[in-house]
Amino acid sequence: MATGTVDQDTTQAAIMDATYRALCDHGYADLTIQKIADEFAKSKSLLYYHYDTKDEILIALLEYLLDQFTVEDAIDPTDDPETQLQSFVDNLMPGSVSSEEREFQTALLELRSQALSSEAYREQFTRADDFLRETVARILENGIDDGAFRDVAVDEFAESIVTTINGAMLQRATTNSEATVPRTRDELQTRIQSVLLESEQSG
Amino acid sequence: MATGTVDQDTTQAAIMDATYRALCDHGYADLTIQKIADEFAKSKSLLYYHYDTKDEILIALLEYLLDQFTVEDAIDPTDDPETQLQSFVDNLMPGSVSSEEREFQTALLELRSQALSSEAYREQFTRADDFLRETVARILENGIDDGAFRDVAVDEFAESIVTTINGAMLQRATTNSEATVPRTRDELQTRIQSVLLESEQSG
């Protein structure tokens, strides 16, 4: 049983790895199960045995990626809360992205647009946003408990950080505005200063 | 010549109206030129004469909609700057939407996802975001000139309002999180208070 589980896990990981690569290379619209199978070194029949459509595999990929993350892993406990929040923003909205990161972000938005009409995709993106909000909320709660942050409305502030990051990613990927990300990062600094920190400094 | 132009304008408006209705009814993926033609009361050959693909018509629709708006029209000059900003947020991120508005917002995001791979769509959404940013920037400049707002970095703050609205619209349409819009609206109030207004009140 144990060995069977390990084998299944290894096969699952290999399928997910092949799906990730095929998605980045071809994009959602041009992706087919055959193109995923072409990236999959093991028996292709295994892949067809597990999944009937490309959407089933892609939803499994989103689930698999989300299973990798916990709120605890996303926060470095040796950092102070302000640095934790800054690292979160830097990771989610980097100032520059490699071409592979850009391909993956574009693919993620293509998958997200499937959630406009598919409940299965919608569940995964609900989960993704919940994870981001919970991570920011944890950082804010730690900072408020420490006295590092003002006693702000945690859920509202966490929501605003996540909507800002999602909005900036959408704008970066769907417009020619080069200024969106640098301006958004600058404004987030100001917002963290004005809303979270200011009265601490004057108090 | 003048009559010719009026006729062309009327025909254009009728095609755009048919396209808008067909897009809301069927969504992007299921839309065809035939379905637009079915909504178009005049000679269908006119429609086929002007456009070869549904994307050509949809890009023309985005252009047509954007041509309707000017920054001046988007701001009520009889309101004070704080009310102008509040109205802008209310219009772009209403607390509740009718089913027709929801269909149109979903369709707009479907079109926006085409901008991930199409430069023609990307140009229109660049223009749309530019328009929103310029409108907020104008409101902020008026308020700073009046002394109603603090002297904030206008471009950064305008960008943050637009990324917040785009992010919240994306989240509302692609997740099951009911709380996104009310929380985002609450936080925007706090942000306007803390960043734009607060030192005015204490000064």
PDB file of C-alpha atoms in Angstrom, chain A residues 105-106 109-110 112-113 115-117 119 121-123 125-126 129-130 133 150 155-157 159-160 162-164 166-168 170-177 179-184 186-187 190-191 194-195 198, chain B residues 105-106 109-110 112-113 115-117 119 121-123 125-126 129-130 133 150 155-157 159-160 162-164 166-168 170-177 179-184 186-187 190-191 194-195 198:
ATOM      1  CA  GLN A 105       1.249  34.455 -15.339  1.00  0.00           C
ATOM      2  CA  THR A 106      -0.402  34.713 -18.762  1.00  0.00           C
ATOM      3  CA  LEU A 109      -4.985  34.438 -16.300  1.00  0.00           C
ATOM      4  CA  GLU A 110      -6.156  32.298 -19.233  1.00  0.00           C
ATOM      5  CA  ARG A 112      -8.772  32.304 -14.501  1.00  0.00           C
ATOM      6  CA  SER A 113     -10.903  33.454 -17.425  1.00  0.00           C
ATOM      7  CA  ALA A 115     -13.678  30.542 -14.141  1.00  0.00           C
ATOM      8  CA  LEU A 116     -16.055  33.063 -15.743  1.00  0.00           C
ATOM      9  CA  SER A 117     -18.095  30.090 -16.964  1.00  0.00           C
ATOM     10  CA  GLU A 119     -17.556  26.249 -11.455  1.00  0.00           C
ATOM     11  CA  TYR A 121     -12.144  26.564 -12.156  1.00  0.00           C
ATOM     12  CA  ARG A 122     -14.004  29.072  -9.975  1.00  0.00           C
ATOM     13  CA  GLU A 123     -13.485  26.843  -6.917  1.00  0.00           C
ATOM     14  CA  PHE A 125      -9.443  30.548  -7.879  1.00  0.00           C
ATOM     15  CA  THR A 126     -11.643  31.110  -4.823  1.00  0.00           C
ATOM     16  CA  ASP A 129      -7.550  34.206  -3.358  1.00  0.00           C
ATOM     17  CA  ASP A 130      -8.572  32.854   0.075  1.00  0.00           C
ATOM     18  CA  ARG A 133      -6.040  36.934   1.915  1.00  0.00           C
ATOM     19  CA  ARG A 150      -2.131  50.193  13.819  1.00  0.00           C
ATOM     20  CA  ASP A 155     -10.148  41.629   6.529  1.00  0.00           C
ATOM     21  CA  GLU A 156     -10.684  44.859   4.578  1.00  0.00           C
ATOM     22  CA  PHE A 157      -6.989  45.683   4.432  1.00  0.00           C
ATOM     23  CA  GLU A 159      -8.725  42.178   0.705  1.00  0.00           C
ATOM     24  CA  SER A 160      -7.362  45.456  -0.635  1.00  0.00           C
ATOM     25  CA  VAL A 162      -5.093  41.081  -2.826  1.00  0.00           C
ATOM     26  CA  THR A 163      -7.389  43.082  -5.159  1.00  0.00           C
ATOM     27  CA  THR A 164      -4.496  45.469  -5.835  1.00  0.00           C
ATOM     28  CA  ASN A 166      -4.762  40.845  -8.902  1.00  0.00           C
ATOM     29  CA  GLY A 167      -5.655  44.119 -10.621  1.00  0.00           C
ATOM     30  CA  ALA A 168      -2.021  44.986 -11.311  1.00  0.00           C
ATOM     31  CA  LEU A 170      -4.379  41.742 -14.946  1.00  0.00           C
ATOM     32  CA  GLN A 171      -3.325  45.179 -16.185  1.00  0.00           C
ATOM     33  CA  ARG A 172       0.297  44.136 -16.749  1.00  0.00           C
ATOM     34  CA  ALA A 173      -0.822  41.144 -18.837  1.00  0.00           C
ATOM     35  CA  THR A 174      -3.622  42.807 -20.853  1.00  0.00           C
ATOM     36  CA  THR A 175      -2.423  46.370 -21.535  1.00  0.00           C
ATOM     37  CA  ASN A 176       0.677  48.145 -22.820  1.00  0.00           C
ATOM     38  CA  SER A 177       0.937  50.273 -19.696  1.00  0.00           C
ATOM     39  CA  ALA A 179       3.851  52.066 -15.443  1.00  0.00           C
ATOM     40  CA  THR A 180       1.200  49.937 -13.705  1.00  0.00           C
ATOM     41  CA  VAL A 181       3.465  47.765 -11.588  1.00  0.00           C
ATOM     42  CA  PRO A 182       6.016  50.392 -10.489  1.00  0.00           C
ATOM     43  CA  ARG A 183       3.248  52.860  -9.625  1.00  0.00           C
ATOM     44  CA  THR A 184       1.229  50.233  -7.780  1.00  0.00           C
ATOM     45  CA  ASP A 186       5.008  52.823  -4.869  1.00  0.00           C
ATOM     46  CA  GLU A 187       1.424  53.428  -3.818  1.00  0.00           C
ATOM     47  CA  THR A 190       2.491  54.873   0.817  1.00  0.00           C
ATOM     48  CA  ARG A 191      -0.629  52.976   1.877  1.00  0.00           C
ATOM     49  CA  SER A 194      -0.312  55.948   5.986  1.00  0.00           C
ATOM     50  CA  VAL A 195      -2.779  53.285   7.039  1.00  0.00           C
ATOM     51  CA  GLU A 198       1.748  56.329  10.608  1.00  0.00           C
TER      52      GLU A 198
ATOM     53  CA  GLN B 105     -18.997  42.527 -16.956  1.00  0.00           C
ATOM     54  CA  THR B 106     -18.391  38.839 -17.613  1.00  0.00           C
ATOM     55  CA  LEU B 109     -13.510  40.119 -18.901  1.00  0.00           C
ATOM     56  CA  GLU B 110     -13.782  37.478 -21.626  1.00  0.00           C
ATOM     57  CA  ARG B 112     -10.005  41.321 -21.790  1.00  0.00           C
ATOM     58  CA  SER B 113      -8.594  37.798 -21.685  1.00  0.00           C
ATOM     59  CA  ALA B 115      -5.792  40.824 -24.845  1.00  0.00           C
ATOM     60  CA  LEU B 116      -3.437  38.225 -23.341  1.00  0.00           C
ATOM     61  CA  SER B 117      -2.626  37.165 -26.908  1.00  0.00           C
ATOM     62  CA  GLU B 119      -2.458  43.299 -29.718  1.00  0.00           C
ATOM     63  CA  TYR B 121      -7.609  43.892 -27.935  1.00  0.00           C
ATOM     64  CA  ARG B 122      -4.651  45.018 -25.825  1.00  0.00           C
ATOM     65  CA  GLU B 123      -4.787  48.487 -27.411  1.00  0.00           C
ATOM     66  CA  PHE B 125      -7.925  47.818 -22.826  1.00  0.00           C
ATOM     67  CA  THR B 126      -4.853  50.065 -22.569  1.00  0.00           C
ATOM     68  CA  ASP B 129      -7.466  51.843 -18.251  1.00  0.00           C
ATOM     69  CA  ASP B 130      -5.862  55.121 -19.407  1.00  0.00           C
ATOM     70  CA  ARG B 133      -6.695  56.668 -14.562  1.00  0.00           C
ATOM     71  CA  ARG B 150      -3.662  66.264   0.668  1.00  0.00           C
ATOM     72  CA  ASP B 155      -0.413  59.124 -10.700  1.00  0.00           C
ATOM     73  CA  GLU B 156       0.302  56.490  -8.030  1.00  0.00           C
ATOM     74  CA  PHE B 157      -2.960  57.064  -6.187  1.00  0.00           C
ATOM     75  CA  GLU B 159      -3.270  53.819 -10.492  1.00  0.00           C
ATOM     76  CA  SER B 160      -4.123  52.214  -7.161  1.00  0.00           C
ATOM     77  CA  VAL B 162      -7.910  51.564 -10.948  1.00  0.00           C
ATOM     78  CA  THR B 163      -5.971  48.400 -10.003  1.00  0.00           C
ATOM     79  CA  THR B 164      -8.271  47.978  -6.986  1.00  0.00           C
ATOM     80  CA  ASN B 166     -10.021  45.933 -11.840  1.00  0.00           C
ATOM     81  CA  GLY B 167      -8.907  43.422  -9.200  1.00  0.00           C
ATOM     82  CA  ALA B 168     -12.267  43.469  -7.423  1.00  0.00           C
ATOM     83  CA  LEU B 170     -11.907  40.114 -11.629  1.00  0.00           C
ATOM     84  CA  GLN B 171     -12.406  38.505  -8.215  1.00  0.00           C
ATOM     85  CA  ARG B 172     -16.175  39.034  -8.233  1.00  0.00           C
ATOM     86  CA  ALA B 173     -16.469  37.391 -11.664  1.00  0.00           C
ATOM     87  CA  THR B 174     -14.051  34.469 -11.149  1.00  0.00           C
ATOM     88  CA  THR B 175     -14.489  33.396  -7.507  1.00  0.00           C
ATOM     89  CA  ASN B 176     -17.301  32.569  -5.091  1.00  0.00           C
ATOM     90  CA  SER B 177     -16.122  35.191  -2.601  1.00  0.00           C
ATOM     91  CA  ALA B 179     -17.159  39.579   0.467  1.00  0.00           C
ATOM     92  CA  THR B 180     -14.717  40.987  -2.098  1.00  0.00           C
ATOM     93  CA  VAL B 181     -16.730  43.991  -3.256  1.00  0.00           C
ATOM     94  CA  PRO B 182     -18.143  45.152   0.123  1.00  0.00           C
ATOM     95  CA  ARG B 183     -14.730  44.789   1.779  1.00  0.00           C
ATOM     96  CA  THR B 184     -12.964  46.566  -1.069  1.00  0.00           C
ATOM     97  CA  ASP B 186     -15.001  49.740   2.852  1.00  0.00           C
ATOM     98  CA  GLU B 187     -11.247  49.733   2.532  1.00  0.00           C
ATOM     99  CA  THR B 190     -10.532  54.099   4.786  1.00  0.00           C
ATOM    100  CA  ARG B 191      -7.823  54.725   2.241  1.00  0.00           C
ATOM    101  CA  SER B 194      -6.196  58.115   5.664  1.00  0.00           C
ATOM    102  CA  VAL B 195      -4.245  59.048   2.552  1.00  0.00           C
ATOM    103  CA  GLU B 198      -6.671  62.910   7.209  1.00  0.00           C
TER     104      GLU B 198
END
